[in-house]
């Protein structure tokens, strides 16, 4: 672990719920300065009041918001670590029944949002001499499944982008980490994907211990606080009950 946390500062997207929110808590508890980014101001304000993070409401897919975010973070002292967690899934249709709107949403946030934030903050990360980018992808980035086409496509793209970035930025000493979780129980992910509570609950039904947002946040915290020359370049994290995407143990 680094012994100089006073100087560590991260921007965390997706901070208004689930894994992003838990990551803000974990890094604040570890003594980091944290800029918490998402669209919902009320949730960010509550998290900021609780943890001491700096809330910056922004839509990561909007160029103007990204420019404003960069200015605000620069004025507030900058960051050495960018943690791209904002994202998610919409729908579980087969390709034959794909919704263009859902696919566009998934690309806009997971792929383009991650690219826009990374592009904007790379000069700052390089200038620190020891920058880190961590992208939160998914096991959906590593294996396709029926009904996963749009989410698979977006997360595979985010995974590919992460690989290219690692190659491009090594000369600048920017470390690039991918965290790819399997089934994580968060309040909103499946609800946003499937549109109603009953369908969302079914995703986790009978699974005794899915991962929690805190489990994933703990891994993220570990990866970004490891000494800078240590690059955990791809971390796959699943609950024991999910030995593979196609093998999920449910107890009745
Ligand atoms: N839950 C799982 O099983 C699981 C598994 C593997 C990977 N993941 C990935 O982990 C990440 C977090 O998932 P989660 O389970 O924590 O889901 P979540 O609770 O739905 O969190 C998604 C976050 O992204 C933010 N967001 C969405 N669109 C945004 C935009 N345009 N601009 C800024 N922020 C935006 C949301 O905040 P606002 O709505 O306030 O903007 C929210 O904070 C996602 O990338 C997801 O794909 C999840």
mmCIF file of C-alpha atoms and ligand atoms in Angstrom:
data_model
loop_
_atom_site.group_PDB
_atom_site.id
_atom_site.type_symbol
_atom_site.label_atom_id
_atom_site.label_comp_id
_atom_site.label_asym_id
_atom_site.label_seq_id
_atom_site.Cartn_x
_atom_site.Cartn_y
_atom_site.Cartn_z
ATOM 1 C CA UNK A 1 0.000 0.000 0.000
ATOM 2 C CA UNK A 2 1.117 3.529 -0.623
ATOM 3 C CA UNK A 3 2.116 5.382 2.531
ATOM 4 C CA UNK A 4 1.230 8.801 1.189
ATOM 5 C CA UNK A 5 -2.553 8.861 0.994
ATOM 6 C CA UNK A 6 -2.736 12.562 1.857
ATOM 7 C CA UNK A 7 -1.832 13.335 -1.740
ATOM 8 C CA UNK A 8 -4.092 10.759 -3.360
ATOM 9 C CA UNK A 9 -7.146 12.074 -5.161
ATOM 10 C CA UNK A 10 -9.669 10.234 -7.309
ATOM 11 C CA UNK A 11 -12.605 11.127 -9.490
ATOM 12 C CA UNK A 12 -15.269 8.405 -9.214
ATOM 13 C CA UNK A 13 -18.153 8.279 -11.693
ATOM 14 C CA UNK A 14 -21.396 6.443 -10.970
ATOM 15 C CA UNK A 15 -21.143 7.773 -7.416
ATOM 16 C CA UNK A 16 -24.864 8.230 -6.744
ATOM 17 C CA UNK A 17 -25.587 4.514 -6.226
ATOM 18 C CA UNK A 18 -24.289 0.950 -6.069
ATOM 19 C CA UNK A 19 -20.618 0.227 -6.768
ATOM 20 C CA UNK A 20 -19.628 3.859 -7.389
ATOM 21 C CA UNK A 21 -21.173 5.055 -4.143
ATOM 22 C CA UNK A 22 -19.470 2.226 -2.212
ATOM 23 C CA UNK A 23 -16.155 3.113 -3.887
ATOM 24 C CA UNK A 24 -16.447 6.734 -2.763
ATOM 25 C CA UNK A 25 -16.988 5.506 0.809
ATOM 26 C CA UNK A 26 -14.069 3.071 0.615
ATOM 27 C CA UNK A 27 -11.603 5.654 -0.710
ATOM 28 C CA UNK A 28 -12.723 8.351 1.718
ATOM 29 C CA UNK A 29 -12.284 5.848 4.567
ATOM 30 C CA UNK A 30 -8.752 5.234 3.239
ATOM 31 C CA UNK A 31 -8.046 8.975 3.470
ATOM 32 C CA UNK A 32 -8.278 9.940 -0.211
ATOM 33 C CA UNK A 33 -9.680 13.155 -1.625
ATOM 34 C CA UNK A 34 -12.641 12.056 -3.754
ATOM 35 C CA UNK A 35 -14.681 13.867 -6.405
ATOM 36 C CA UNK A 36 -18.036 12.100 -6.702
ATOM 37 C CA UNK A 37 -19.747 12.334 -10.097
ATOM 38 C CA UNK A 38 -23.224 11.295 -11.315
ATOM 39 C CA UNK A 39 -26.338 13.088 -12.533
ATOM 40 C CA UNK A 40 -28.520 12.980 -9.405
ATOM 41 C CA UNK A 41 -27.560 15.968 -7.274
ATOM 42 C CA UNK A 42 -29.594 15.039 -4.195
ATOM 43 C CA UNK A 43 -27.938 11.650 -3.788
ATOM 44 C CA UNK A 44 -24.470 13.076 -4.368
ATOM 45 C CA UNK A 45 -25.107 15.842 -1.830
ATOM 46 C CA UNK A 46 -26.124 13.293 0.816
ATOM 47 C CA UNK A 47 -23.022 11.195 0.101
ATOM 48 C CA UNK A 48 -20.792 14.280 0.246
ATOM 49 C CA UNK A 49 -22.282 15.324 3.585
ATOM 50 C CA UNK A 50 -21.712 11.834 4.979
ATOM 51 C CA UNK A 51 -18.215 11.148 3.643
ATOM 52 C CA UNK A 52 -16.569 14.499 2.923
ATOM 53 C CA UNK A 53 -16.330 13.716 -0.793
ATOM 54 C CA UNK A 54 -16.743 16.629 -3.209
ATOM 55 C CA UNK A 55 -19.981 16.259 -5.185
ATOM 56 C CA UNK A 56 -19.944 17.329 -8.826
ATOM 57 C CA UNK A 57 -23.203 16.567 -10.637
ATOM 58 C CA UNK A 58 -22.534 15.864 -14.323
ATOM 59 C CA UNK A 59 -23.648 13.752 -17.249
ATOM 60 C CA UNK A 60 -20.522 11.974 -18.480
ATOM 61 C CA UNK A 61 -21.942 11.599 -21.976
ATOM 62 C CA UNK A 62 -22.364 15.370 -22.455
ATOM 63 C CA UNK A 63 -19.309 17.280 -23.742
ATOM 64 C CA UNK A 64 -20.201 20.507 -21.911
ATOM 65 C CA UNK A 65 -20.575 18.675 -18.618
ATOM 66 C CA UNK A 66 -17.237 16.932 -19.102
ATOM 67 C CA UNK A 67 -15.499 20.290 -19.809
ATOM 68 C CA UNK A 68 -17.069 21.850 -16.722
ATOM 69 C CA UNK A 69 -16.088 18.827 -14.641
ATOM 70 C CA UNK A 70 -12.482 19.099 -15.794
ATOM 71 C CA UNK A 71 -12.377 22.814 -14.894
ATOM 72 C CA UNK A 72 -13.894 22.268 -11.463
ATOM 73 C CA UNK A 73 -11.557 19.392 -10.597
ATOM 74 C CA UNK A 74 -8.540 21.334 -11.907
ATOM 75 C CA UNK A 75 -9.449 24.348 -9.764
ATOM 76 C CA UNK A 76 -9.905 22.109 -6.749
ATOM 77 C CA UNK A 77 -6.397 20.645 -7.036
ATOM 78 C CA UNK A 78 -6.768 17.838 -9.595
ATOM 79 C CA UNK A 79 -6.665 14.040 -9.347
ATOM 80 C CA UNK A 80 -4.131 11.290 -10.024
ATOM 81 C CA UNK A 81 -6.769 8.555 -10.366
ATOM 82 C CA UNK A 82 -9.826 8.299 -12.610
ATOM 83 C CA UNK A 83 -12.338 5.584 -11.757
ATOM 84 C CA UNK A 84 -14.930 5.054 -14.498
ATOM 85 C CA UNK A 85 -17.831 3.216 -12.878
ATOM 86 C CA UNK A 86 -20.887 4.948 -14.407
ATOM 87 C CA UNK A 87 -22.667 2.602 -16.766
ATOM 88 C CA UNK A 88 -25.206 -0.153 -16.865
ATOM 89 C CA UNK A 89 -27.537 -2.255 -18.957
ATOM 90 C CA UNK A 90 -30.861 -1.577 -20.635
ATOM 91 C CA UNK A 91 -33.028 -4.507 -21.693
ATOM 92 C CA UNK A 92 -32.419 -8.241 -22.115
ATOM 93 C CA UNK A 93 -33.709 -8.613 -25.673
ATOM 94 C CA UNK A 94 -32.285 -10.997 -28.218
ATOM 95 C CA UNK A 95 -30.539 -9.356 -31.163
ATOM 96 C CA UNK A 96 -33.621 -10.177 -33.250
ATOM 97 C CA UNK A 97 -35.712 -7.992 -30.970
ATOM 98 C CA UNK A 98 -33.082 -5.396 -30.106
ATOM 99 C CA UNK A 99 -34.183 -1.906 -29.095
ATOM 100 C CA UNK A 100 -32.096 0.772 -30.831
ATOM 101 C CA UNK A 101 -32.816 3.159 -27.979
ATOM 102 C CA UNK A 102 -31.460 0.715 -25.372
ATOM 103 C CA UNK A 103 -28.335 0.016 -27.416
ATOM 104 C CA UNK A 104 -27.707 3.727 -27.897
ATOM 105 C CA UNK A 105 -28.046 4.347 -24.157
ATOM 106 C CA UNK A 106 -25.599 1.539 -23.337
ATOM 107 C CA UNK A 107 -23.035 2.808 -25.844
ATOM 108 C CA UNK A 108 -23.453 6.431 -24.799
ATOM 109 C CA UNK A 109 -22.731 5.801 -21.130
ATOM 110 C CA UNK A 110 -20.478 2.706 -20.940
ATOM 111 C CA UNK A 111 -18.381 3.374 -24.042
ATOM 112 C CA UNK A 112 -18.560 7.048 -25.000
ATOM 113 C CA UNK A 113 -18.856 8.319 -21.418
ATOM 114 C CA UNK A 114 -15.765 6.362 -20.372
ATOM 115 C CA UNK A 115 -13.882 7.600 -23.442
ATOM 116 C CA UNK A 116 -14.883 11.254 -22.904
ATOM 117 C CA UNK A 117 -13.839 11.308 -19.267
ATOM 118 C CA UNK A 118 -10.594 9.501 -20.014
ATOM 119 C CA UNK A 119 -9.732 11.773 -22.939
ATOM 120 C CA UNK A 120 -10.409 14.872 -20.862
ATOM 121 C CA UNK A 121 -8.421 13.795 -17.793
ATOM 122 C CA UNK A 122 -5.427 12.042 -19.415
ATOM 123 C CA UNK A 123 -3.247 15.197 -19.590
ATOM 124 C CA UNK A 124 -3.808 15.730 -15.858
ATOM 125 C CA UNK A 125 -3.102 12.070 -15.046
ATOM 126 C CA UNK A 126 0.095 12.057 -17.124
ATOM 127 C CA UNK A 127 1.276 15.278 -15.483
ATOM 128 C CA UNK A 128 1.156 13.680 -12.029
ATOM 129 C CA UNK A 129 3.835 11.203 -13.154
ATOM 130 C CA UNK A 130 1.878 8.346 -11.547
ATOM 131 C CA UNK A 131 -1.629 8.372 -12.959
ATOM 132 C CA UNK A 132 -4.174 5.571 -12.761
ATOM 133 C CA UNK A 133 -7.307 4.840 -14.793
ATOM 134 C CA UNK A 134 -9.630 2.111 -13.550
ATOM 135 C CA UNK A 135 -12.523 0.994 -15.754
ATOM 136 C CA UNK A 136 -15.357 -1.017 -14.277
ATOM 137 C CA UNK A 137 -16.441 -3.416 -17.000
ATOM 138 C CA UNK A 138 -18.176 -6.743 -16.302
ATOM 139 C CA UNK A 139 -17.916 -10.462 -16.931
ATOM 140 C CA UNK A 140 -20.362 -9.501 -19.712
ATOM 141 C CA UNK A 141 -17.245 -7.963 -21.330
ATOM 142 C CA UNK A 142 -15.606 -11.384 -21.492
ATOM 143 C CA UNK A 143 -18.320 -13.821 -22.600
ATOM 144 C CA UNK A 144 -21.543 -13.323 -24.535
ATOM 145 C CA UNK A 145 -24.865 -14.684 -23.322
ATOM 146 C CA UNK A 146 -28.380 -14.938 -24.744
ATOM 147 C CA UNK A 147 -30.260 -11.719 -24.165
ATOM 148 C CA UNK A 148 -26.994 -9.952 -23.355
ATOM 149 C CA UNK A 149 -26.162 -8.748 -26.873
ATOM 150 C CA UNK A 150 -26.386 -4.992 -26.319
ATOM 151 C CA UNK A 151 -24.755 -5.040 -22.888
ATOM 152 C CA UNK A 152 -22.135 -7.533 -24.121
ATOM 153 C CA UNK A 153 -21.365 -5.298 -27.091
ATOM 154 C CA UNK A 154 -20.978 -2.179 -24.927
ATOM 155 C CA UNK A 155 -18.921 -3.888 -22.223
ATOM 156 C CA UNK A 156 -16.723 -5.741 -24.765
ATOM 157 C CA UNK A 157 -16.078 -2.319 -26.319
ATOM 158 C CA UNK A 158 -15.198 -0.799 -22.945
ATOM 159 C CA UNK A 159 -12.882 -3.788 -22.285
ATOM 160 C CA UNK A 160 -11.165 -3.323 -25.671
ATOM 161 C CA UNK A 161 -10.729 0.396 -25.032
ATOM 162 C CA UNK A 162 -9.142 -0.393 -21.671
ATOM 163 C CA UNK A 163 -6.601 -2.687 -23.348
ATOM 164 C CA UNK A 164 -5.663 -0.094 -25.961
ATOM 165 C CA UNK A 165 -5.316 2.590 -23.293
ATOM 166 C CA UNK A 166 -2.931 0.421 -21.237
ATOM 167 C CA UNK A 167 -0.638 0.022 -24.245
ATOM 168 C CA UNK A 168 -0.826 3.706 -25.180
ATOM 169 C CA UNK A 169 -0.219 5.150 -21.725
ATOM 170 C CA UNK A 170 2.551 2.904 -20.329
ATOM 171 C CA UNK A 171 5.188 5.384 -21.582
ATOM 172 C CA UNK A 172 3.450 8.080 -19.513
ATOM 173 C CA UNK A 173 3.490 5.842 -16.428
ATOM 174 C CA UNK A 174 -0.314 5.837 -16.396
ATOM 175 C CA UNK A 175 -1.476 2.517 -14.988
ATOM 176 C CA UNK A 176 -4.683 1.097 -16.490
ATOM 177 C CA UNK A 177 -6.786 -1.352 -14.493
ATOM 178 C CA UNK A 178 -9.924 -3.264 -15.462
ATOM 179 C CA UNK A 179 -12.269 -4.649 -12.827
ATOM 180 C CA UNK A 180 -14.812 -7.095 -14.267
ATOM 181 C CA UNK A 181 -17.415 -8.254 -11.754
ATOM 182 C CA UNK A 182 -19.996 -10.994 -12.170
ATOM 183 C CA UNK A 183 -23.328 -10.851 -10.333
ATOM 184 C CA UNK A 184 -23.414 -7.933 -7.896
ATOM 185 C CA UNK A 185 -26.511 -7.163 -5.865
ATOM 186 C CA UNK A 186 -27.121 -3.426 -6.157
ATOM 187 C CA UNK A 187 -30.434 -1.689 -5.706
ATOM 188 C CA UNK A 188 -30.772 -0.140 -9.154
ATOM 189 C CA UNK A 189 -28.778 -2.107 -11.756
ATOM 190 C CA UNK A 190 -31.301 -4.864 -12.560
ATOM 191 C CA UNK A 191 -34.251 -2.523 -11.949
ATOM 192 C CA UNK A 192 -32.932 -0.085 -14.567
ATOM 193 C CA UNK A 193 -32.175 -2.949 -16.914
ATOM 194 C CA UNK A 194 -35.501 -4.781 -16.691
ATOM 195 C CA UNK A 195 -37.860 -1.976 -15.734
ATOM 196 C CA UNK A 196 -39.733 -3.488 -12.775
ATOM 197 C CA UNK A 197 -38.971 -4.730 -9.276
ATOM 198 C CA UNK A 198 -40.366 -8.230 -9.744
ATOM 199 C CA UNK A 199 -38.202 -8.927 -12.792
ATOM 200 C CA UNK A 200 -35.207 -7.370 -11.043
ATOM 201 C CA UNK A 201 -35.668 -9.542 -7.935
ATOM 202 C CA UNK A 202 -35.731 -12.666 -10.110
ATOM 203 C CA UNK A 203 -32.143 -11.992 -11.217
ATOM 204 C CA UNK A 204 -30.923 -12.639 -7.670
ATOM 205 C CA UNK A 205 -33.594 -15.152 -6.607
ATOM 206 C CA UNK A 206 -32.157 -18.099 -4.665
ATOM 207 C CA UNK A 207 -28.572 -16.884 -4.983
ATOM 208 C CA UNK A 208 -27.397 -17.054 -1.405
ATOM 209 C CA UNK A 209 -24.529 -14.616 -1.637
ATOM 210 C CA UNK A 210 -24.187 -12.475 -4.723
ATOM 211 C CA UNK A 211 -21.348 -9.946 -4.555
ATOM 212 C CA UNK A 212 -22.171 -6.680 -2.834
ATOM 213 C CA UNK A 213 -21.206 -3.185 -3.959
ATOM 214 C CA UNK A 214 -18.854 -3.109 -0.952
ATOM 215 C CA UNK A 215 -17.101 -6.328 -2.108
ATOM 216 C CA UNK A 216 -16.326 -4.722 -5.454
ATOM 217 C CA UNK A 217 -15.388 -1.358 -3.921
ATOM 218 C CA UNK A 218 -12.896 -3.126 -1.671
ATOM 219 C CA UNK A 219 -11.204 -4.676 -4.698
ATOM 220 C CA UNK A 220 -11.170 -1.304 -6.474
ATOM 221 C CA UNK A 221 -9.629 0.329 -3.401
ATOM 222 C CA UNK A 222 -6.977 -2.383 -3.223
ATOM 223 C CA UNK A 223 -6.096 -2.079 -6.899
ATOM 224 C CA UNK A 224 -5.686 1.709 -6.841
ATOM 225 C CA UNK A 225 -3.771 1.789 -3.549
ATOM 226 C CA UNK A 226 -1.255 -0.910 -4.544
ATOM 227 C CA UNK A 227 2.212 0.550 -5.223
ATOM 228 C CA UNK A 228 2.114 2.306 -8.559
ATOM 229 C CA UNK A 229 4.409 -0.129 -10.414
ATOM 230 C CA UNK A 230 1.952 -2.948 -9.592
ATOM 231 C CA UNK A 231 -0.673 -3.097 -12.332
ATOM 232 C CA UNK A 232 -3.528 -5.480 -11.618
ATOM 233 C CA UNK A 233 -4.427 -5.142 -15.251
ATOM 234 C CA UNK A 234 -7.563 -7.264 -15.249
ATOM 235 C CA UNK A 235 -9.409 -8.435 -12.167
ATOM 236 C CA UNK A 236 -12.363 -10.799 -12.577
ATOM 237 C CA UNK A 237 -14.473 -11.056 -9.433
ATOM 238 C CA UNK A 238 -17.455 -13.380 -9.089
ATOM 239 C CA UNK A 239 -19.477 -14.759 -6.218
ATOM 240 C CA UNK A 240 -18.588 -18.397 -5.471
ATOM 241 C CA UNK A 241 -22.165 -19.285 -6.487
ATOM 242 C CA UNK A 242 -21.399 -18.103 -10.024
ATOM 243 C CA UNK A 243 -18.569 -20.290 -11.268
ATOM 244 C CA UNK A 244 -19.166 -18.980 -14.799
ATOM 245 C CA UNK A 245 -21.756 -16.756 -16.473
ATOM 246 C CA UNK A 246 -23.732 -19.878 -17.399
ATOM 247 C CA UNK A 247 -23.355 -21.596 -14.005
ATOM 248 C CA UNK A 248 -25.217 -19.761 -11.269
ATOM 249 C CA UNK A 249 -26.266 -21.810 -8.244
ATOM 250 C CA UNK A 250 -29.760 -20.957 -7.026
ATOM 251 C CA UNK A 251 -31.240 -22.582 -3.938
ATOM 252 C CA UNK A 252 -35.009 -22.955 -4.018
HETATM 253 N N1 LIG B 1 -24.644 -4.783 -10.634
HETATM 254 C C1 LIG B 1 -24.027 -5.699 -11.345
HETATM 255 O O1 LIG B 1 -24.380 -6.897 -11.320
HETATM 256 C C2 LIG B 1 -22.832 -5.335 -12.188
HETATM 257 C C3 LIG B 1 -21.979 -6.369 -12.577
HETATM 258 C C4 LIG B 1 -20.865 -6.067 -13.364
HETATM 259 C C5 LIG B 1 -20.621 -4.757 -13.745
HETATM 260 N N2 LIG B 1 -21.482 -3.770 -13.374
HETATM 261 C C6 LIG B 1 -21.158 -2.406 -13.817
HETATM 262 O O2 LIG B 1 -20.812 -1.654 -12.672
HETATM 263 C C7 LIG B 1 -21.149 -0.279 -12.857
HETATM 264 C C8 LIG B 1 -22.016 0.195 -11.700
HETATM 265 O O3 LIG B 1 -23.141 -0.646 -11.610
HETATM 266 P P1 LIG B 1 -24.118 -0.638 -10.351
HETATM 267 O O4 LIG B 1 -24.579 -2.027 -10.141
HETATM 268 O O5 LIG B 1 -23.511 0.112 -9.237
HETATM 269 O O6 LIG B 1 -25.353 0.134 -11.015
HETATM 270 P P2 LIG B 1 -26.166 1.451 -10.605
HETATM 271 O O7 LIG B 1 -26.449 1.440 -9.153
HETATM 272 O O8 LIG B 1 -27.293 1.520 -11.579
HETATM 273 O O9 LIG B 1 -25.130 2.642 -10.888
HETATM 274 C C9 LIG B 1 -24.963 3.272 -12.120
HETATM 275 C C10 LIG B 1 -24.372 4.641 -11.862
HETATM 276 O O10 LIG B 1 -24.054 5.268 -13.108
HETATM 277 C C11 LIG B 1 -24.527 6.598 -13.057
HETATM 278 N N3 LIG B 1 -24.803 7.083 -14.407
HETATM 279 C C12 LIG B 1 -25.606 6.511 -15.340
HETATM 280 N N4 LIG B 1 -25.632 7.245 -16.442
HETATM 281 C C13 LIG B 1 -24.828 8.310 -16.222
HETATM 282 C C14 LIG B 1 -24.465 9.447 -16.979
HETATM 283 N N5 LIG B 1 -24.926 9.649 -18.237
HETATM 284 N N6 LIG B 1 -23.635 10.367 -16.427
HETATM 285 C C15 LIG B 1 -23.166 10.201 -15.172
HETATM 286 N N7 LIG B 1 -23.471 9.137 -14.404
HETATM 287 C C16 LIG B 1 -24.298 8.206 -14.928
HETATM 288 C C17 LIG B 1 -25.782 6.535 -12.199
HETATM 289 O O11 LIG B 1 -26.048 7.783 -11.585
HETATM 290 P P3 LIG B 1 -27.146 8.848 -12.058
HETATM 291 O O12 LIG B 1 -28.361 8.086 -12.513
HETATM 292 O O13 LIG B 1 -27.374 9.675 -10.833
HETATM 293 O O14 LIG B 1 -26.476 9.610 -13.154
HETATM 294 C C18 LIG B 1 -25.322 5.562 -11.118
HETATM 295 O O15 LIG B 1 -24.607 6.243 -10.116
HETATM 296 C C19 LIG B 1 -21.803 -0.203 -14.237
HETATM 297 O O16 LIG B 1 -20.843 0.168 -15.197
HETATM 298 C C20 LIG B 1 -22.280 -1.640 -14.485
HETATM 299 O O17 LIG B 1 -22.381 -1.914 -15.848
HETATM 300 C C21 LIG B 1 -22.573 -4.026 -12.582
#
